[in-house]
Amino acid sequence: MKTEEADQTPPYDSSDHLKISVAEKTNPPILSTFTAESDSGAIKQDAAAEEPASQMTRGKMINTLIICLLQLLNFMDRYALPGILPVIIDELDLSNLQGGLLQSAFIVSYVVVAPLVGYLGDRFSRKIILIVGLTVWSLVSLAGSYMTTYSSLLALRCLGGIGEATYSAIGPAMIADMFVGDTRSNMLAMFYFMMLVGGGLGYITGSGVAAATGSWNWGLRVTPILSLISVFLIIFFLKEPARGESEGSRLVSTSWKKDIIYLLHNRSFMFSTTASVALVFVIGAVGVWAPQFVVLSRKVVLDETHTFEEISLVYGVISIVSGITAVIVGAIMGMKLRSKYPSADALICGVGMLLSAPFFYGFLVAGTEPLYWIYILSFIALWFINLNWALVGDILLYVVVPTRRATAETFQIMSVHVFGDASSPFIIGLISDAFEPLINSDSEDYRKYTSLQYALLINPFIQILSAALFMAGSFYLLSDRDKAKRAVADGIARENASN
């Protein structure tokens, strides 16, 4: 029987004493009750009630692995370019601003495609959307690897956002449709550390293949070929789950206008999103410019024993190891602490950003020190930042109702790209280019090194801003999570009443 369109923003006040039927993941449903006043109790109840033994099936695991593979390949493609950026800058005689634009250019297609995918992803077949979007992205990326001029390379890089726009909103929403509770947190942790592994592998494959072939163009050809293979995996093996399946949701989609209004009034979602913008700004700046900064620092101290390929390889390893370990630790901390401290996810994110800032500052001021100090400081700085990835993803999924998650993912990811990692590479490049003529030195290498150092020094302050925003969002996390659960429960209750 068709359900009525759910408003999904129930006008419940936190002081109301309510009894609401909540369907368990059994058939027929088992109903339980909770009160809005006992929020901490509800959190603890949910942790136990939302873990059906049948969650992990072969089909769900295959789906999750395919989604994680898409995340891996996207970030391999994204960070293959920083792995060879100094080579491209030298060969094409580019400024830092032009080099930064090559990394930021993907946002042009992303902002066009992502809202469309978010809208369609909450309403139509997500499998078809993935197949079409990833095929186009793979072919565009492969074509870009054959470009030999700056203008043609930049034009193709502008289309590179199609891939991430296609899967980034759909992937986490599908994971939420298949899993709940700690299992969902674990699957999200795997999804987000694939981003960090992919970034590290991007450095390694980009610089390694370019060095082996003697052409930077070949460094951009590995991931497009692999992504075409992933399209066939989607066609033959991906099984699309029903929206809200894991939670027994009976909600139906509403208008896009209502979706956006709902998100703008979701305070914990908005604080988490703006904090993530600042976080990703820093990650984007570090990902693109840190290897170049280290290369210039070695030139300043006249250390010719370390090649750019070696430095890119080390940064790839640092990204992978810091990413995997930190995401796992962050996810475990969230699962262990949120039952006792319901706002733990946002607080962990805030503390992680706060602790990272001094180590990132130390990395910048230690640029002319022995290389091992630079690597140690950058590892620790990245480790504290990387605590946050799975937690930020989890926050979105439990404070937003199932039928609005693809739109929410699109809204959040588009925001962090436009104002975060798409902006930071060329902003840092622009500031660096502006500082360089002001530095009084006869050494061009020293001017380039110092100007880039000055530009990167804005990042510790942005990290502190991110920490403050995460902590502010923690005050609303519990109430917004409870509203989302009540909306799902209310939809189930209406469906049962109509039957």
Coordinates of C-alpha atoms in Angstrom, one line a residue, residues 153-323:
L153 CA 45.4 19.3 -19.8
L154 CA 43.5 21.9 -17.7
A155 CA 40.3 21.5 -19.9
L156 CA 40.3 17.7 -19.4
R157 CA 41.0 18.0 -15.7
C158 CA 37.9 20.2 -15.4
L159 CA 35.9 17.1 -16.3
G160 CA 37.6 15.0 -13.6
G161 CA 34.9 15.6 -11.0
I162 CA 32.3 13.5 -12.8
G163 CA 33.5 10.3 -11.1
E164 CA 33.4 11.5 -7.6
A165 CA 30.1 13.3 -8.1
T166 CA 28.7 10.0 -9.3
Y167 CA 29.7 7.7 -6.4
S168 CA 30.4 10.0 -3.4
A169 CA 26.8 10.7 -2.5
I170 CA 25.5 7.3 -3.5
G171 CA 28.2 5.1 -1.9
P172 CA 27.8 6.1 1.8
A173 CA 24.0 6.2 1.4
M174 CA 24.0 2.6 0.1
I175 CA 26.2 1.5 3.0
A176 CA 23.6 3.1 5.4
D177 CA 20.8 1.2 3.6
M178 CA 22.6 -2.1 4.2
F179 CA 23.9 -1.7 7.8
V180 CA 23.1 -0.1 11.1
G181 CA 24.9 0.4 14.4
D182 CA 28.5 -0.6 14.8
T183 CA 28.5 -2.6 11.6
R184 CA 27.7 0.5 9.7
S185 CA 30.5 2.4 11.5
N186 CA 32.9 -0.4 10.5
M187 CA 31.9 -0.3 6.9
L188 CA 32.1 3.5 6.8
A189 CA 35.6 3.3 8.3
M190 CA 36.7 0.9 5.5
F191 CA 35.1 3.3 2.9
Y192 CA 36.9 6.4 4.3
F193 CA 40.3 4.8 4.8
M194 CA 40.2 3.7 1.1
M195 CA 40.2 7.4 0.4
L196 CA 43.5 7.7 2.3
V197 CA 45.0 4.5 0.9
G198 CA 44.0 5.8 -2.6
G199 CA 45.7 9.1 -2.0
G200 CA 48.9 7.4 -0.9
L201 CA 48.8 5.0 -3.9
G202 CA 48.2 8.0 -6.2
Y203 CA 51.5 9.5 -5.1
I204 CA 53.3 6.2 -5.6
T205 CA 51.8 5.1 -8.9
G206 CA 51.9 8.6 -10.4
S207 CA 55.5 9.2 -9.6
G208 CA 56.6 5.6 -10.1
V209 CA 55.0 5.0 -13.5
A210 CA 56.2 8.5 -14.7
A211 CA 59.8 7.7 -13.6
A212 CA 59.7 4.2 -15.1
T213 CA 58.4 5.4 -18.5
G214 CA 60.2 8.8 -18.6
S215 CA 56.8 10.5 -19.3
W216 CA 54.5 12.2 -16.8
N217 CA 51.6 11.4 -19.1
W218 CA 51.9 7.7 -18.2
G219 CA 51.6 8.5 -14.6
L220 CA 48.0 9.6 -15.2
R221 CA 46.9 6.4 -17.1
V222 CA 46.8 3.7 -14.5
T223 CA 43.6 4.6 -12.7
P224 CA 41.4 5.3 -15.8
I225 CA 42.0 1.8 -17.0
L226 CA 41.2 0.3 -13.5
S227 CA 38.1 2.4 -13.2
L228 CA 36.8 1.1 -16.6
I229 CA 37.2 -2.4 -15.1
S230 CA 35.2 -1.4 -12.0
V231 CA 32.3 -0.5 -14.3
F232 CA 32.0 -4.1 -15.3
L233 CA 32.1 -5.1 -11.6
I234 CA 29.1 -2.8 -11.0
I235 CA 27.2 -4.2 -14.0
F236 CA 27.6 -7.9 -13.0
F237 CA 27.9 -7.9 -9.2
L238 CA 26.4 -4.8 -7.6
K239 CA 22.9 -5.4 -6.1
E240 CA 21.2 -2.2 -5.2
P241 CA 19.5 -2.2 -1.7
A242 CA 16.2 -0.5 -1.0
R243 CA 16.5 3.0 0.6
G244 CA 16.3 2.8 4.4
E245 CA 16.2 -1.1 4.2
S246 CA 18.5 -1.6 7.3
E247 CA 16.2 0.6 9.4
G248 CA 12.9 -0.7 8.1
S249 CA 12.1 2.8 6.9
R250 CA 8.8 3.4 5.1
L251 CA 9.5 7.1 4.3
V252 CA 9.1 8.3 0.7
S253 CA 11.0 11.0 -1.1
T254 CA 9.9 14.6 -0.8
S255 CA 10.6 17.6 -3.0
W256 CA 14.2 18.8 -3.5
K257 CA 13.2 22.2 -1.9
K258 CA 12.0 20.4 1.3
D259 CA 15.1 18.4 1.4
I260 CA 17.4 21.5 1.3
I261 CA 15.3 23.3 3.9
Y262 CA 15.5 20.2 6.1
L263 CA 19.3 20.1 5.8
L264 CA 19.7 23.8 6.4
H265 CA 17.8 23.5 9.7
N266 CA 19.7 20.4 10.8
R267 CA 22.2 22.2 13.1
S268 CA 24.6 19.3 13.8
F269 CA 24.7 18.5 10.0
M270 CA 25.5 22.1 9.2
F271 CA 28.2 22.4 11.9
S272 CA 29.8 19.1 10.8
T273 CA 29.7 20.3 7.2
T274 CA 31.3 23.7 7.8
A275 CA 34.0 22.0 10.1
S276 CA 34.7 19.5 7.3
V277 CA 35.2 22.4 4.8
A278 CA 38.0 23.7 7.0
L279 CA 39.4 20.1 7.5
V280 CA 39.4 19.4 3.8
F281 CA 40.9 22.8 2.9
V282 CA 44.0 21.7 5.0
I283 CA 44.1 18.2 3.5
G284 CA 43.9 19.6 0.0
A285 CA 46.7 22.1 0.7
V286 CA 48.9 19.4 2.3
G287 CA 48.2 16.8 -0.4
V288 CA 49.2 19.0 -3.3
W289 CA 52.0 21.2 -1.8
A290 CA 53.7 19.2 1.0
P291 CA 55.9 17.1 -1.4
Q292 CA 56.9 20.3 -3.3
F293 CA 57.7 22.0 0.0
V294 CA 60.0 19.2 1.0
V295 CA 61.7 19.2 -2.4
L296 CA 62.4 22.9 -2.1
S297 CA 63.6 22.5 1.4
R298 CA 66.2 20.0 0.3
K299 CA 67.4 22.4 -2.4
V300 CA 67.7 25.2 0.1
V301 CA 70.0 23.1 2.3
L302 CA 71.8 21.8 -0.8
D303 CA 70.8 18.2 -0.1
E304 CA 70.8 16.4 -3.4
T305 CA 70.6 12.9 -2.0
H306 CA 66.8 12.8 -2.1
T307 CA 65.0 12.7 -5.4
F308 CA 61.4 13.9 -5.9
E309 CA 60.3 10.3 -6.7
E310 CA 61.7 9.2 -3.4
I311 CA 60.0 12.0 -1.5
S312 CA 56.6 11.3 -3.3
L313 CA 57.0 7.6 -2.4
V314 CA 57.6 8.4 1.3
Y315 CA 54.6 10.7 1.3
G316 CA 52.5 8.0 -0.2
V317 CA 53.5 5.6 2.6
I318 CA 52.9 8.3 5.2
S319 CA 49.4 9.0 3.8
I320 CA 48.5 5.3 3.7
V321 CA 49.8 4.3 7.2
S322 CA 48.5 7.4 9.0
G323 CA 45.2 7.1 7.2

